[in-house]
mmCIF file of C-alpha atoms and ligand atoms in Angstrom:
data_model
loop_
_atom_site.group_PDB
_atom_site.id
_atom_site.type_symbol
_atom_site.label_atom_id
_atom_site.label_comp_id
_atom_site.label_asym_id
_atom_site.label_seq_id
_atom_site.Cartn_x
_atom_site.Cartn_y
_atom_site.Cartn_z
ATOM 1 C CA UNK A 1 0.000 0.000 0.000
ATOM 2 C CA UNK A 2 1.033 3.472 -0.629
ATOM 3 C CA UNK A 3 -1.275 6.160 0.452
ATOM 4 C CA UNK A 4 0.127 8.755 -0.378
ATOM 5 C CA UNK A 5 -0.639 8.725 -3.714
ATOM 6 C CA UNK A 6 -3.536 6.097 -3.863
ATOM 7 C CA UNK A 7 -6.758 4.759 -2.396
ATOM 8 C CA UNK A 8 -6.318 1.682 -0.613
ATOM 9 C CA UNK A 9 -9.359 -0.285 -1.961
ATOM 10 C CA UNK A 10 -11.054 -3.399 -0.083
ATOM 11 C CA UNK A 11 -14.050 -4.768 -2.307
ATOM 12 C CA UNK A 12 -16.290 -7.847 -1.848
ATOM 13 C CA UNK A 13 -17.413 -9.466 -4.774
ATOM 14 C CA UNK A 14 -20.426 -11.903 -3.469
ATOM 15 C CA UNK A 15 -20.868 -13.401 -6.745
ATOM 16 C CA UNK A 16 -23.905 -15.157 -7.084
ATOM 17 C CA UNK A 17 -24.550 -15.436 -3.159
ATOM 18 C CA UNK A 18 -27.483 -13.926 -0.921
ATOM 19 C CA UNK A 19 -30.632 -13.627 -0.815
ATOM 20 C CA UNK A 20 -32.422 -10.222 0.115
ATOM 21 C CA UNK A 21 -33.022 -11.515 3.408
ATOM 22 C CA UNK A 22 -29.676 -13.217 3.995
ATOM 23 C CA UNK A 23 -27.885 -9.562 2.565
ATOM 24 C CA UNK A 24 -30.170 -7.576 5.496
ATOM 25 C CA UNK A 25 -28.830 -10.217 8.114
ATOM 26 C CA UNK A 26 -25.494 -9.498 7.127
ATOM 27 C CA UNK A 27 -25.520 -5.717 7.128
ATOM 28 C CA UNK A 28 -26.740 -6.732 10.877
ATOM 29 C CA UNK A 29 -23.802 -8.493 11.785
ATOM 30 C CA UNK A 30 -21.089 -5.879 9.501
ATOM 31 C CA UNK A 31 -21.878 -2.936 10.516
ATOM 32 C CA UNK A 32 -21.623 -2.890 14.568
ATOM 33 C CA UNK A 33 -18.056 -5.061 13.456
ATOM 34 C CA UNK A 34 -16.859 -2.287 10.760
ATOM 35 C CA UNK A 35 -17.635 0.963 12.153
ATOM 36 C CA UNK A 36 -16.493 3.750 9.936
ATOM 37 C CA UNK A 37 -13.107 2.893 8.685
ATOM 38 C CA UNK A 38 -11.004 6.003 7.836
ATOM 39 C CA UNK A 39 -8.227 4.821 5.986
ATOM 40 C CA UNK A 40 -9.085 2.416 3.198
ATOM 41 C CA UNK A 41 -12.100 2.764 0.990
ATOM 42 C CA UNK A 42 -14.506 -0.302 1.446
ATOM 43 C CA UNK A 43 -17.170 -1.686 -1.414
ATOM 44 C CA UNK A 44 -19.561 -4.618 -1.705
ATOM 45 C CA UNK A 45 -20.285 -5.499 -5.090
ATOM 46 C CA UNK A 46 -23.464 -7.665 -4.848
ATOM 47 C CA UNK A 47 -25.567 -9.157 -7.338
ATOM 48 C CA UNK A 48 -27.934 -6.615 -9.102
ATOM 49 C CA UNK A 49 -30.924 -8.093 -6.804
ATOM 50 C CA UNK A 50 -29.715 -6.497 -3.883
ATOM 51 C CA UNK A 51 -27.974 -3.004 -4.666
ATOM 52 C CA UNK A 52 -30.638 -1.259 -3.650
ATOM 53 C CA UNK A 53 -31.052 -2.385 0.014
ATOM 54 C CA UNK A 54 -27.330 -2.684 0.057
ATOM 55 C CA UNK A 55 -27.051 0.881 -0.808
ATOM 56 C CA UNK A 56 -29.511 2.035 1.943
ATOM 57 C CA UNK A 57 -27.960 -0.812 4.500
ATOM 58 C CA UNK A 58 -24.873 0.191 4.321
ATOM 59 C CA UNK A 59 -24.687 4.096 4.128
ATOM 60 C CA UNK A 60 -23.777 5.041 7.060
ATOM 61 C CA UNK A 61 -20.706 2.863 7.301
ATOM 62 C CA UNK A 62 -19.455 4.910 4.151
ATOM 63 C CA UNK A 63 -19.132 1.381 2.395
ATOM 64 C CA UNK A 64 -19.672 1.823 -1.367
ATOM 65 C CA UNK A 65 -21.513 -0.485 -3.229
ATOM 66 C CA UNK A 66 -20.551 -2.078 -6.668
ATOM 67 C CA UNK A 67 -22.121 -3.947 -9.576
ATOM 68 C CA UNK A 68 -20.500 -7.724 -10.709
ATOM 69 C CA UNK A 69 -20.711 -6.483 -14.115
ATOM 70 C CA UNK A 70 -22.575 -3.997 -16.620
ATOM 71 C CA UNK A 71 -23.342 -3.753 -20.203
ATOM 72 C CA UNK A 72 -21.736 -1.431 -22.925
ATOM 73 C CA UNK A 73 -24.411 -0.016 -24.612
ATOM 74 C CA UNK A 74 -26.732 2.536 -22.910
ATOM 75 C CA UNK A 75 -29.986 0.947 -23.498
ATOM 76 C CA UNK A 76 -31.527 -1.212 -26.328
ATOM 77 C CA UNK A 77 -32.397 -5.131 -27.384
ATOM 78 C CA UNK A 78 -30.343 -6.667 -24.416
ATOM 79 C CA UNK A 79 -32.367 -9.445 -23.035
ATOM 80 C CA UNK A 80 -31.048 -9.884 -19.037
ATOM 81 C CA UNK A 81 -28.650 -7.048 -19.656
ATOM 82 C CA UNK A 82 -28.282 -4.177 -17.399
ATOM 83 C CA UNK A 83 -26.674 -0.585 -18.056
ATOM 84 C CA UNK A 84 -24.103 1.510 -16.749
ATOM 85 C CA UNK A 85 -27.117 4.437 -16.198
ATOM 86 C CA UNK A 86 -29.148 1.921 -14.545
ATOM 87 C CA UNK A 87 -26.306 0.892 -11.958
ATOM 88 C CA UNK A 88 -25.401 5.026 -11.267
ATOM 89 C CA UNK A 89 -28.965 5.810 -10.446
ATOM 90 C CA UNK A 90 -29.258 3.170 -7.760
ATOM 91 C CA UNK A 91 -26.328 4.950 -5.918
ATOM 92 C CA UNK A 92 -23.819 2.503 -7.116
ATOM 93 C CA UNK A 93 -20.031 3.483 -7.210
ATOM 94 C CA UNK A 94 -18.299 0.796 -8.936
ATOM 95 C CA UNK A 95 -18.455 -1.975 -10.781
ATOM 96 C CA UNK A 96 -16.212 -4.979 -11.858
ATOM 97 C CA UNK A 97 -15.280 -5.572 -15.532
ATOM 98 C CA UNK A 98 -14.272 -8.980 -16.906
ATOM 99 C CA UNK A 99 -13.654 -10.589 -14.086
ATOM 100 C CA UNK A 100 -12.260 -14.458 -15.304
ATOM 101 C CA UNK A 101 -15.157 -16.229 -14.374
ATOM 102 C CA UNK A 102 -17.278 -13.523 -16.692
ATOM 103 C CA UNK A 103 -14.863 -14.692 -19.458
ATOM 104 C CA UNK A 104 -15.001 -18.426 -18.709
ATOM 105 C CA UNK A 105 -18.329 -18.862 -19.150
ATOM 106 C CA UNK A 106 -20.381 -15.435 -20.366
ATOM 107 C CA UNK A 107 -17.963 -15.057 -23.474
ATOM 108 C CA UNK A 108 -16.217 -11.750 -21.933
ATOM 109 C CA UNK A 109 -13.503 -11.214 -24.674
ATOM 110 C CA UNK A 110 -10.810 -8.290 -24.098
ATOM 111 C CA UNK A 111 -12.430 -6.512 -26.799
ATOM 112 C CA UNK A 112 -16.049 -5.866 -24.078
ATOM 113 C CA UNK A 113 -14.015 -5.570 -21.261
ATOM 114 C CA UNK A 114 -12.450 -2.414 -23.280
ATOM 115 C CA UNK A 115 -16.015 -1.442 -24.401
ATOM 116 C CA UNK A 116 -17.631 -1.605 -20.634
ATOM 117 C CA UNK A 117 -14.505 0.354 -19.310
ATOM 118 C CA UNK A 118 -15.273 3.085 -21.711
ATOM 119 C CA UNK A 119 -18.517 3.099 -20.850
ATOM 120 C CA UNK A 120 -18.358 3.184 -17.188
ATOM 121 C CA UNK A 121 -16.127 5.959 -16.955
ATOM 122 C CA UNK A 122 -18.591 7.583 -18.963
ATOM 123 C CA UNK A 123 -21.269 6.909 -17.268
ATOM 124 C CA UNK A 124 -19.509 7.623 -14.129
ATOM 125 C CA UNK A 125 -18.509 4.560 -12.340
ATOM 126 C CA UNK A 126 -15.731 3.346 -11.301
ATOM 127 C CA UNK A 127 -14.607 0.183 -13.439
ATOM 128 C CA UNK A 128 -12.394 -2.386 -11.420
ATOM 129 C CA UNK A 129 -10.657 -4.683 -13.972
ATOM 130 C CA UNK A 130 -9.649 -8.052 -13.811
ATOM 131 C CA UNK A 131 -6.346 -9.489 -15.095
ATOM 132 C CA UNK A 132 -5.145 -12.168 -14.589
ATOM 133 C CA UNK A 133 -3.105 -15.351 -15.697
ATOM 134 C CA UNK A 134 -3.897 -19.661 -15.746
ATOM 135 C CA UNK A 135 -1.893 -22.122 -13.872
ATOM 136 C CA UNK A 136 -0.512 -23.408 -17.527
ATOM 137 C CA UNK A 137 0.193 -19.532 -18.475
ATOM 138 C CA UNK A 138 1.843 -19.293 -15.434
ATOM 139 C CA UNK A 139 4.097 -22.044 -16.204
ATOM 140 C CA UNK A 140 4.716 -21.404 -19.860
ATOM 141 C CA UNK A 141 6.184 -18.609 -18.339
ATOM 142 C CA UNK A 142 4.240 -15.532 -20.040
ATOM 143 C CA UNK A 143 2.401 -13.990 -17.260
ATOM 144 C CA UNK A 144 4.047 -10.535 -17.523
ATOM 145 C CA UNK A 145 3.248 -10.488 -21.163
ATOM 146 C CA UNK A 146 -0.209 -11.730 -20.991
ATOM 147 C CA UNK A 147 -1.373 -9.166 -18.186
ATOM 148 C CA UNK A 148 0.715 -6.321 -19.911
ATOM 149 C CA UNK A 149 -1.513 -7.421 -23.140
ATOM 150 C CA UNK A 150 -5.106 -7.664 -20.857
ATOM 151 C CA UNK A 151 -4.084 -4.394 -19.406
ATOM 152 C CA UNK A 152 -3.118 -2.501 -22.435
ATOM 153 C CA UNK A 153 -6.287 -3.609 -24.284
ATOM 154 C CA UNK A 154 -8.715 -3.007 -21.244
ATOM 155 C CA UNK A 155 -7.442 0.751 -21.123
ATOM 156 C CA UNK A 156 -7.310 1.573 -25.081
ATOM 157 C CA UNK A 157 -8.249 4.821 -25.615
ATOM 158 C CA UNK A 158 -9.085 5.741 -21.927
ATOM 159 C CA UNK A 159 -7.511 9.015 -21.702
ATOM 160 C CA UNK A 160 -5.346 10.150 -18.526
ATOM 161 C CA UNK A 161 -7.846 12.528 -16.855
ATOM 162 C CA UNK A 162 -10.066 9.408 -16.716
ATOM 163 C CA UNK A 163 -7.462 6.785 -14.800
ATOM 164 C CA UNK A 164 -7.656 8.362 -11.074
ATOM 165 C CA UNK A 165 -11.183 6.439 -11.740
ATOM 166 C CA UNK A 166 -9.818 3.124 -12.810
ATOM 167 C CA UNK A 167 -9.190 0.409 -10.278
ATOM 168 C CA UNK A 168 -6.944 -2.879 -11.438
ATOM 169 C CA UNK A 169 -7.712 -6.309 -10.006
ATOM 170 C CA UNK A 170 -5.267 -8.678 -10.373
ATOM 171 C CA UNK A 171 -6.406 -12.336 -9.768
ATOM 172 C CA UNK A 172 -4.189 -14.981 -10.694
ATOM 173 C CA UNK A 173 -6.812 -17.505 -12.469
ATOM 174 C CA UNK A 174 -5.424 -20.468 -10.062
ATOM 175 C CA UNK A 175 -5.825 -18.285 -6.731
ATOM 176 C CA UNK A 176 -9.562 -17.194 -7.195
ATOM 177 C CA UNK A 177 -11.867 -19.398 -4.792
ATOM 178 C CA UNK A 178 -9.236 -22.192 -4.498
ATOM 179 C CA UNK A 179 -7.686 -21.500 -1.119
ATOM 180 C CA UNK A 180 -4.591 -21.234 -2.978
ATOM 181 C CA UNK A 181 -3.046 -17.567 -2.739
ATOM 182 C CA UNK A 182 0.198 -16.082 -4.642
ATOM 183 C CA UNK A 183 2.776 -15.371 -2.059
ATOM 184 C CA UNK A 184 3.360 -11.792 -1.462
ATOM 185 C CA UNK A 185 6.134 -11.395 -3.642
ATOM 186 C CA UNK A 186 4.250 -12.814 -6.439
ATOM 187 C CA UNK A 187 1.103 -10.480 -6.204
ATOM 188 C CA UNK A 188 3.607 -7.769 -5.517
ATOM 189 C CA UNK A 189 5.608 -8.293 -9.161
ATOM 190 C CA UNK A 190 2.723 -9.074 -11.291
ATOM 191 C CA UNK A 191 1.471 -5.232 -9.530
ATOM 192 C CA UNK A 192 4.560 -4.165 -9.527
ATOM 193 C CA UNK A 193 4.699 -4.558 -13.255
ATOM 194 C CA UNK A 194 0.641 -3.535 -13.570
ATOM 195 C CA UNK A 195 2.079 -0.529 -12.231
ATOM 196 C CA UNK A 196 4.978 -0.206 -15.314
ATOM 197 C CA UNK A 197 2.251 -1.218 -18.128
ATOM 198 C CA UNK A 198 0.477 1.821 -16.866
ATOM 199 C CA UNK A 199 3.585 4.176 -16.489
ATOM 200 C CA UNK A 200 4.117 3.491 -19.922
ATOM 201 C CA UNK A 201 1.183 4.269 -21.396
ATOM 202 C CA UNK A 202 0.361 7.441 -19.179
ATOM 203 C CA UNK A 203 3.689 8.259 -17.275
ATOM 204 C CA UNK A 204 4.768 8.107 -13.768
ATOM 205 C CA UNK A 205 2.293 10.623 -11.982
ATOM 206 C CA UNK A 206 -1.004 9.152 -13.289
ATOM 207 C CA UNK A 207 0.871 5.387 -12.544
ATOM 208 C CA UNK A 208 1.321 5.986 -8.853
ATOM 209 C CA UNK A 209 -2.031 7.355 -8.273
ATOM 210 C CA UNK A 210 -3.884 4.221 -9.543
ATOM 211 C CA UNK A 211 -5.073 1.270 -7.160
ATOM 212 C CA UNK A 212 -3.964 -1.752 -7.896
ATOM 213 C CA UNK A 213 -5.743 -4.308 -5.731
ATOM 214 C CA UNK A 214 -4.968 -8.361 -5.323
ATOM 215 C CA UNK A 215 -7.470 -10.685 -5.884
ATOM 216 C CA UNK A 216 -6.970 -14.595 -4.925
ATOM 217 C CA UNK A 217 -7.961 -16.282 -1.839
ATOM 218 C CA UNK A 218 -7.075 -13.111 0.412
ATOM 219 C CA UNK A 219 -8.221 -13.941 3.894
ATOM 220 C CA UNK A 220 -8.149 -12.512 7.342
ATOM 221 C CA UNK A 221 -4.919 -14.448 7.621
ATOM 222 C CA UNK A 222 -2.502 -13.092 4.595
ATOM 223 C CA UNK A 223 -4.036 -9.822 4.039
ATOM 224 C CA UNK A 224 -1.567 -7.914 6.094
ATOM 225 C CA UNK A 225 1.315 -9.702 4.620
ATOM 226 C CA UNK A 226 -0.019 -9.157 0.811
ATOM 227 C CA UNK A 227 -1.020 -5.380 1.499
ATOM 228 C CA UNK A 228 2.706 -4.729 2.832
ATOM 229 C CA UNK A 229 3.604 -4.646 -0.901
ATOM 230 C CA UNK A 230 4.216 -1.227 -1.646
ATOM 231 C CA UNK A 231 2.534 -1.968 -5.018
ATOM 232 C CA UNK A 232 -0.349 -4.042 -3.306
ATOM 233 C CA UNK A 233 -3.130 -1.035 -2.710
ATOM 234 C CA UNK A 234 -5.942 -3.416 -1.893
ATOM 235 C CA UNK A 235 -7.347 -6.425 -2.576
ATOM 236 C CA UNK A 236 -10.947 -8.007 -4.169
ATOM 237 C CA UNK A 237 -12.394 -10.394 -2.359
ATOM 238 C CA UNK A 238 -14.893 -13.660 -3.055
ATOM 239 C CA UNK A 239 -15.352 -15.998 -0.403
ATOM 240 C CA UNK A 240 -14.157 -14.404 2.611
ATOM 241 C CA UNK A 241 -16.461 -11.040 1.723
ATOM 242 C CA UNK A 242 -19.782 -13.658 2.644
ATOM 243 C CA UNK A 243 -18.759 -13.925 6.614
ATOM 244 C CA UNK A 244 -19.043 -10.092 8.155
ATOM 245 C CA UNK A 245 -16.180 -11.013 10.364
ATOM 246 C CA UNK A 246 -13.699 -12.610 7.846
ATOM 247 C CA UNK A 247 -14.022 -9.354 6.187
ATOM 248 C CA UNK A 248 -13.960 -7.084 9.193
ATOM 249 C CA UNK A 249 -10.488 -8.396 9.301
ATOM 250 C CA UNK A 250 -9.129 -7.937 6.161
ATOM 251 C CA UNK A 251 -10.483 -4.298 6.327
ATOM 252 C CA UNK A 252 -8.964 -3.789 9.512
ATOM 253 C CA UNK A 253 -5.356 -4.970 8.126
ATOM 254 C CA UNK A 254 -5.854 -2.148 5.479
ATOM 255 C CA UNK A 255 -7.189 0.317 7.514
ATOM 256 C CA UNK A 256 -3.791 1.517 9.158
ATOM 257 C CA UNK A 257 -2.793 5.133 9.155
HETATM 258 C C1 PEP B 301 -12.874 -13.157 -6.706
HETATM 259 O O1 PEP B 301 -13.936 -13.691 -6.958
HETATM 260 O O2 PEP B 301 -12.563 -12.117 -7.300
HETATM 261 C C2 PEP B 301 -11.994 -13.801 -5.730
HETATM 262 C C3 PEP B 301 -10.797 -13.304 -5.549
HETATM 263 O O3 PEP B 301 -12.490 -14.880 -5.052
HETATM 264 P P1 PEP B 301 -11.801 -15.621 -3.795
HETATM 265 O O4 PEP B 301 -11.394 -14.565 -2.819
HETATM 266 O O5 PEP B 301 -12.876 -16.517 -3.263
HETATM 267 O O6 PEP B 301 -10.626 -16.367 -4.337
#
């Protein structure tokens, strides 16, 4: 983490978990645990189901809520579909874009992910992006180049003035909801290098004030340990956002003056 040029970001993604019912009992059982942190910047993104209450539940805490996903067009003949407009009126602040189990199975190419960047920052939300790499990619030994590709083509043609609104997830394919994390030093070079994609295309002030968050298994256990990496400013989070005080904890260990 480095806050004096960036946002530390902690954001739940629930995925395709909780009911209305079960997302009131949690905001019961969060919010007396989470108070009001001051130093990191805390979102839920929830399925679309449940922004609403989530946005009402949970303003007090100052926790922003997110969206899993959006579409790139601004309305039309989109059966199921749901638009960046229709995500800002309902108070929501940000919303994930092709996250790898959106391209595993709903055909997310790196071609929409580039489209639905564009037009959330139009729109007005904040994207988070998702890069990330296989096991086999991994070991073929092309990770930097593949997530210097996925990042390059997910920002085409944002301009500058638009990145302090762009959040990068990296999630190692083989770490997400497998128990198995990337050691520290491996989320912090594949960030590291996030980081140098970005200086690249946009130089070194706009590069240091970006978020780059891990995504992977974090846990109340090695979030303090991944977040000490300078280039580490956050992490996104699956299964250990669904139990309040799982994710109490991994707040806390970002929430440090
Ligand atoms: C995710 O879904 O983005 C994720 C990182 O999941 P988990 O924390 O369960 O690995």
């Amino acid at each position: 983490m480095n806050r004096r040029y960036r946002k530390t970001i902690i954001a739940g993604n629930w995925k395709m978990n909780k009911t209305l019912s079960e997302t009131r009992a949690f905001a019961d059982e969060l919010k007396p645990l989470l108070g009001k942190p001051k130093w990191c910047e805390v979102v839920l993104c929830v399925p679309y189901v449940n922004i609403p209450a989530a946005v009402r539940l949970f303003k007090e805490n100052r926790v922003a809520i997110g969206a899993e996903n959006c579409h790139f067009e601004s309305h039309g003949a989109y059966t199921g579909e749901v638009s960046v407009e229709m995500l800002k009126e309902l108070g929501v602040k940000y919303v994930i874009i092709g996250h790898s189990e959106r391209r595993q199975y709903y055909n997310e190419t790196d071609f929409t992910v580039n489209k639905k960047v564009h037009a959330a920052l139009e729109g007005g939300l904040y994207p988070i992006v998702c890069v990330g790499e296989s096991l086999e990619q991994r070991e073929l030994g092309v990770t930097m180049d593949l997530i210097s590709y996925q990042v390059k083509a997910a920002l085409a043609g944002v301009p500058a003035d638009k990145m302090r609104h762009v959040v990068i997830a990296y999630e190692p394919l083989w770490a997400i909801g497998t128990g198995k994390t990337a050691t520290a030093e491996q989320a912090g070079e594949v960030c590291e290098a996030i980081r140098a994609v970005i200086r690249k295309l946009y130089g070194a002030r706009v590069a240091r004030s970006v978020t780059i968050q891990y995504g992977g298994s974090m846990n109340a256990k090695n979030a303090a340990e991944l977040l000490a990496q300078p280039d580490v400013d956050g992490g996104l989070i699956g299964g250990a956002a669904l139990k309040a005080p799982d994710f109490v904890e991994i707040v806390n260990a970002a929430n440090q003056e």
